[in-house]
Amino acid sequence: MSIPAPAWVVAGPPGAGKSTVAAILLASLVPTPALLDKDTMYGPFVAAILAANSRPPGEREGPWYDEHVKVHEYAGMTATAREIRSHGCPVLLSGPFTGQIHEAGRWPSWVAELGGGRVHLVWVRSDPATVRHRLTARGLERDAAKLASFTEFTDQIRLGAEPAAPHFTIDNRLVAAVPLEAQVADLIVQSAHDGPGGLT
């Protein structure tokens, strides 16, 4: 069985700056991975599902969403990434992936679902002040409910909790001391020492 192309997973809470970090990674990696961004792939579809079920338009967390929407978003992203990697093209997945990175035992099984091989987890570190600032600044309708119940929201996404899975940390807090470009450049150097199945 051939070894699949590398995969990168950029994970973190909404407003942490995943898209910014992913863009820097994509500009730095050779060959450039195919980008699978959860919001790009499923944003309009999720909005339609929520409307059809009379759910709040900004609902992106919670038991109903996890059971009826999120499980299918992540299954689709995972299957797509596995298929792309099997043809020799690296992939970068961008999304919260809260359960996959924080629940003990989920990461190895998810790496297997992604096709095995090298899967690099990049966790974008943030804090409440930074997330509130960025959600407010981007002004998206889907963020209104998060801001209205901000403490409950940050508890659900385990903001500030380091992933249980082996990972690289990118500090994207407003108080971060090192520029993102320098952090990503260092991450890429370190990633050369990862073992099969993830970080060592």
CSV table of C-alpha atoms in Angstrom, one decimal:
chain,number,residue,atom,x,y,z
A,1,MET,CA,0.0,0.0,0.0
A,2,SER,CA,1.5,3.4,-1.0
A,3,ILE,CA,2.1,6.1,1.6
A,4,PRO,CA,-0.4,9.0,1.1
A,5,ALA,CA,0.7,12.5,0.6
A,6,PRO,CA,1.1,14.6,3.8
A,7,ALA,CA,-1.9,16.2,5.5
A,8,TRP,CA,-2.0,19.4,7.5
A,9,VAL,CA,-4.8,20.2,10.0
A,10,VAL,CA,-5.2,23.8,11.1
A,11,ALA,CA,-7.5,23.7,14.1
A,12,GLY,CA,-8.8,26.2,16.7
A,13,PRO,CA,-11.8,28.1,17.8
A,14,PRO,CA,-13.8,30.5,15.6
A,15,GLY,CA,-12.1,33.8,15.5
A,16,ALA,CA,-8.7,32.4,16.4
A,17,GLY,CA,-7.2,33.1,13.0
A,18,LYS,CA,-7.2,29.7,11.3
A,19,SER,CA,-7.7,31.2,7.8
A,20,THR,CA,-4.7,33.5,8.3
A,21,VAL,CA,-2.4,30.7,9.5
A,22,ALA,CA,-3.6,28.4,6.7
A,23,ALA,CA,-2.9,31.1,4.1
A,24,ILE,CA,0.7,31.5,5.4
A,25,LEU,CA,1.2,27.7,5.4
A,26,LEU,CA,-0.2,27.4,1.9
A,27,ALA,CA,2.2,30.1,0.6
A,28,SER,CA,5.2,28.4,2.3
A,29,LEU,CA,4.7,24.7,1.6
A,30,VAL,CA,6.1,23.0,-1.6
A,31,PRO,CA,4.1,21.5,-3.2
A,32,THR,CA,1.1,23.6,-2.2
A,33,PRO,CA,-1.5,21.5,-0.4
A,34,ALA,CA,-5.2,21.4,-1.6
A,35,LEU,CA,-7.2,23.5,0.8
A,36,LEU,CA,-10.3,22.1,2.4
A,37,ASP,CA,-11.9,24.8,4.5
A,38,LYS,CA,-15.0,23.8,6.4
A,39,ASP,CA,-16.8,27.1,6.0
A,40,THR,CA,-16.1,27.3,2.2
A,41,MET,CA,-17.1,23.7,1.7
A,42,TYR,CA,-20.3,23.7,3.8
A,43,GLY,CA,-21.2,27.2,4.8
A,44,PRO,CA,-24.2,27.8,2.4
A,45,PHE,CA,-25.4,24.2,2.8
A,46,VAL,CA,-25.3,24.4,6.6
A,47,ALA,CA,-27.3,27.7,6.5
A,48,ALA,CA,-29.9,26.0,4.4
A,49,ILE,CA,-30.1,23.0,6.8
A,50,LEU,CA,-30.5,25.3,9.8
A,51,ALA,CA,-33.3,27.3,8.1
A,52,ALA,CA,-35.1,24.1,7.0
A,53,ASN,CA,-35.2,22.9,10.6
A,54,SER,CA,-36.1,26.3,12.1
A,55,ARG,CA,-32.8,26.5,13.9
A,56,PRO,CA,-31.0,29.8,14.8
A,57,PRO,CA,-28.9,30.9,11.8
A,58,GLY,CA,-25.8,31.3,13.8
A,59,GLU,CA,-25.9,27.8,15.5
A,60,ARG,CA,-22.6,26.1,15.0
A,61,GLU,CA,-22.2,24.2,18.3
A,62,GLY,CA,-24.3,22.2,20.6
A,63,PRO,CA,-25.9,18.7,20.7
A,64,TRP,CA,-28.4,19.2,17.8
A,65,TYR,CA,-25.8,20.7,15.5
A,66,ASP,CA,-23.2,18.1,16.4
A,67,GLU,CA,-25.6,15.2,15.7
A,68,HIS,CA,-27.3,16.5,12.6
A,69,VAL,CA,-24.7,18.7,10.9
A,70,LYS,CA,-21.2,18.6,12.2
A,71,VAL,CA,-20.8,14.9,12.0
A,72,HIS,CA,-21.6,15.0,8.3
A,73,GLU,CA,-19.3,18.1,7.6
A,74,TYR,CA,-16.4,16.3,9.2
A,75,ALA,CA,-17.1,13.0,7.5
A,76,GLY,CA,-17.2,14.7,4.1
A,77,MET,CA,-14.0,16.6,4.7
A,78,THR,CA,-12.2,13.5,6.0
A,79,ALA,CA,-13.3,11.3,3.0
A,80,THR,CA,-12.4,14.1,0.5
A,81,ALA,CA,-8.9,14.6,2.1
A,82,ARG,CA,-8.3,10.8,2.1
A,83,GLU,CA,-9.2,10.6,-1.6
A,84,ILE,CA,-7.0,13.5,-2.6
A,85,ARG,CA,-4.1,12.3,-0.6
A,86,SER,CA,-4.3,8.8,-2.2
A,87,HIS,CA,-3.6,10.4,-5.5
A,88,GLY,CA,-0.4,12.0,-4.3
A,89,CYS,CA,-1.6,15.5,-3.5
A,90,PRO,CA,-1.0,17.0,0.0
A,91,VAL,CA,-4.1,18.4,1.8
A,92,LEU,CA,-4.6,21.2,4.3
A,93,LEU,CA,-7.9,21.0,6.4
A,94,SER,CA,-9.1,24.0,8.2
A,95,GLY,CA,-11.8,23.9,10.9
A,96,PRO,CA,-12.3,23.7,14.7
A,97,PHE,CA,-12.0,19.9,14.9
A,98,THR,CA,-12.7,20.2,18.7
A,99,GLY,CA,-13.5,16.6,19.4
A,100,GLN,CA,-10.8,15.1,17.1
A,101,ILE,CA,-8.0,17.1,18.8
A,102,HIS,CA,-9.2,17.2,22.4
A,103,GLU,CA,-10.7,13.8,23.2
A,104,ALA,CA,-8.2,11.2,24.1
A,105,GLY,CA,-8.1,8.4,21.5
A,106,ARG,CA,-9.9,10.3,18.8
A,107,TRP,CA,-6.7,11.6,17.1
A,108,PRO,CA,-5.1,8.2,16.1
A,109,SER,CA,-8.4,6.9,14.8
A,110,TRP,CA,-9.0,10.1,12.8
A,111,VAL,CA,-5.5,9.9,11.3
A,112,ALA,CA,-6.4,6.4,10.1
A,113,GLU,CA,-9.6,7.7,8.6
A,114,LEU,CA,-7.6,10.4,6.8
A,115,GLY,CA,-5.5,7.6,5.2
A,116,GLY,CA,-2.6,7.4,7.8
A,117,GLY,CA,0.9,8.6,7.0
A,118,ARG,CA,2.1,12.1,8.0
A,119,VAL,CA,-0.7,14.2,9.5
A,120,HIS,CA,0.5,17.5,11.1
A,121,LEU,CA,-1.8,19.2,13.6
A,122,VAL,CA,-1.4,22.9,13.9
A,123,TRP,CA,-3.3,24.4,16.8
A,124,VAL,CA,-4.0,28.1,16.7
A,125,ARG,CA,-3.8,29.4,20.2
A,126,SER,CA,-6.1,32.2,21.3
A,127,ASP,CA,-7.8,33.7,24.3
A,128,PRO,CA,-11.2,35.2,25.2
A,129,ALA,CA,-10.1,38.8,24.5
A,130,THR,CA,-8.7,37.9,21.1
A,131,VAL,CA,-11.7,35.8,20.0
A,132,ARG,CA,-14.2,38.5,21.1
A,133,HIS,CA,-12.2,41.1,19.3
A,134,ARG,CA,-12.0,39.1,16.0
A,135,LEU,CA,-15.6,37.9,16.0
A,136,THR,CA,-16.8,41.5,16.6
A,137,ALA,CA,-14.5,42.9,13.9
A,138,ARG,CA,-15.5,40.4,11.2
A,139,GLY,CA,-19.2,41.1,11.8
A,140,LEU,CA,-20.7,37.9,10.5
A,141,GLU,CA,-24.3,37.0,11.3
A,142,ARG,CA,-23.4,33.5,12.3
A,143,ASP,CA,-21.2,35.0,15.1
A,144,ALA,CA,-24.0,37.0,16.8
A,145,ALA,CA,-25.2,34.1,19.0
A,146,LYS,CA,-21.6,33.3,20.0
A,147,LEU,CA,-21.1,36.9,21.2
A,148,ALA,CA,-24.5,37.0,22.9
A,149,SER,CA,-23.6,33.9,25.1
A,150,PHE,CA,-19.8,34.3,25.0
A,151,THR,CA,-18.9,32.5,28.2
A,152,GLU,CA,-21.0,29.5,27.2
A,153,PHE,CA,-19.5,29.5,23.7
A,154,THR,CA,-15.9,29.6,24.9
A,155,ASP,CA,-16.6,26.8,27.4
A,156,GLN,CA,-18.0,24.6,24.5
A,157,ILE,CA,-15.0,25.1,22.3
A,158,ARG,CA,-12.5,24.5,25.1
A,159,LEU,CA,-10.8,27.8,24.4
A,160,GLY,CA,-7.3,27.9,25.9
A,161,ALA,CA,-7.1,24.1,26.4
A,162,GLU,CA,-4.1,22.5,24.7
A,163,PRO,CA,-5.1,19.6,22.4
A,164,ALA,CA,-4.7,16.1,23.7
A,165,ALA,CA,-3.2,15.1,20.3
A,166,PRO,CA,0.5,15.8,19.4
A,167,HIS,CA,0.6,19.3,17.8
A,168,PHE,CA,2.4,22.4,16.9
A,169,THR,CA,1.2,25.6,18.5
A,170,ILE,CA,0.8,28.9,16.7
A,171,ASP,CA,0.3,31.8,19.1
A,172,ASN,CA,-2.2,34.1,17.4
A,173,ARG,CA,-3.3,36.0,20.5
A,174,LEU,CA,-3.3,39.8,20.3
A,175,VAL,CA,-0.4,39.7,22.8
A,176,ALA,CA,1.7,37.2,20.8
A,177,ALA,CA,5.3,38.2,20.9
A,178,VAL,CA,6.5,36.5,17.6
A,179,PRO,CA,5.0,37.3,14.2
A,180,LEU,CA,2.9,34.6,12.5
A,181,GLU,CA,5.2,34.3,9.5
A,182,ALA,CA,8.2,33.5,11.8
A,183,GLN,CA,6.2,31.0,13.8
A,184,VAL,CA,5.0,29.2,10.7
A,185,ALA,CA,8.6,29.1,9.2
A,186,ASP,CA,9.8,27.5,12.4
A,187,LEU,CA,6.9,25.0,12.4
A,188,ILE,CA,7.8,23.9,8.8
A,189,VAL,CA,11.3,23.2,9.9
A,190,GLN,CA,10.2,21.2,12.9
A,191,SER,CA,7.7,19.2,10.8
A,192,ALA,CA,10.5,17.6,8.9
A,193,HIS,CA,11.1,15.5,12.0
A,194,ASP,CA,7.6,14.2,12.4
A,195,GLY,CA,7.1,10.4,12.2
A,196,PRO,CA,4.4,8.5,10.3
A,197,GLY,CA,0.9,8.9,11.8
A,198,GLY,CA,1.5,12.3,13.2
A,199,LEU,CA,4.0,14.3,15.4
A,200,THR,CA,6.6,12.6,17.5
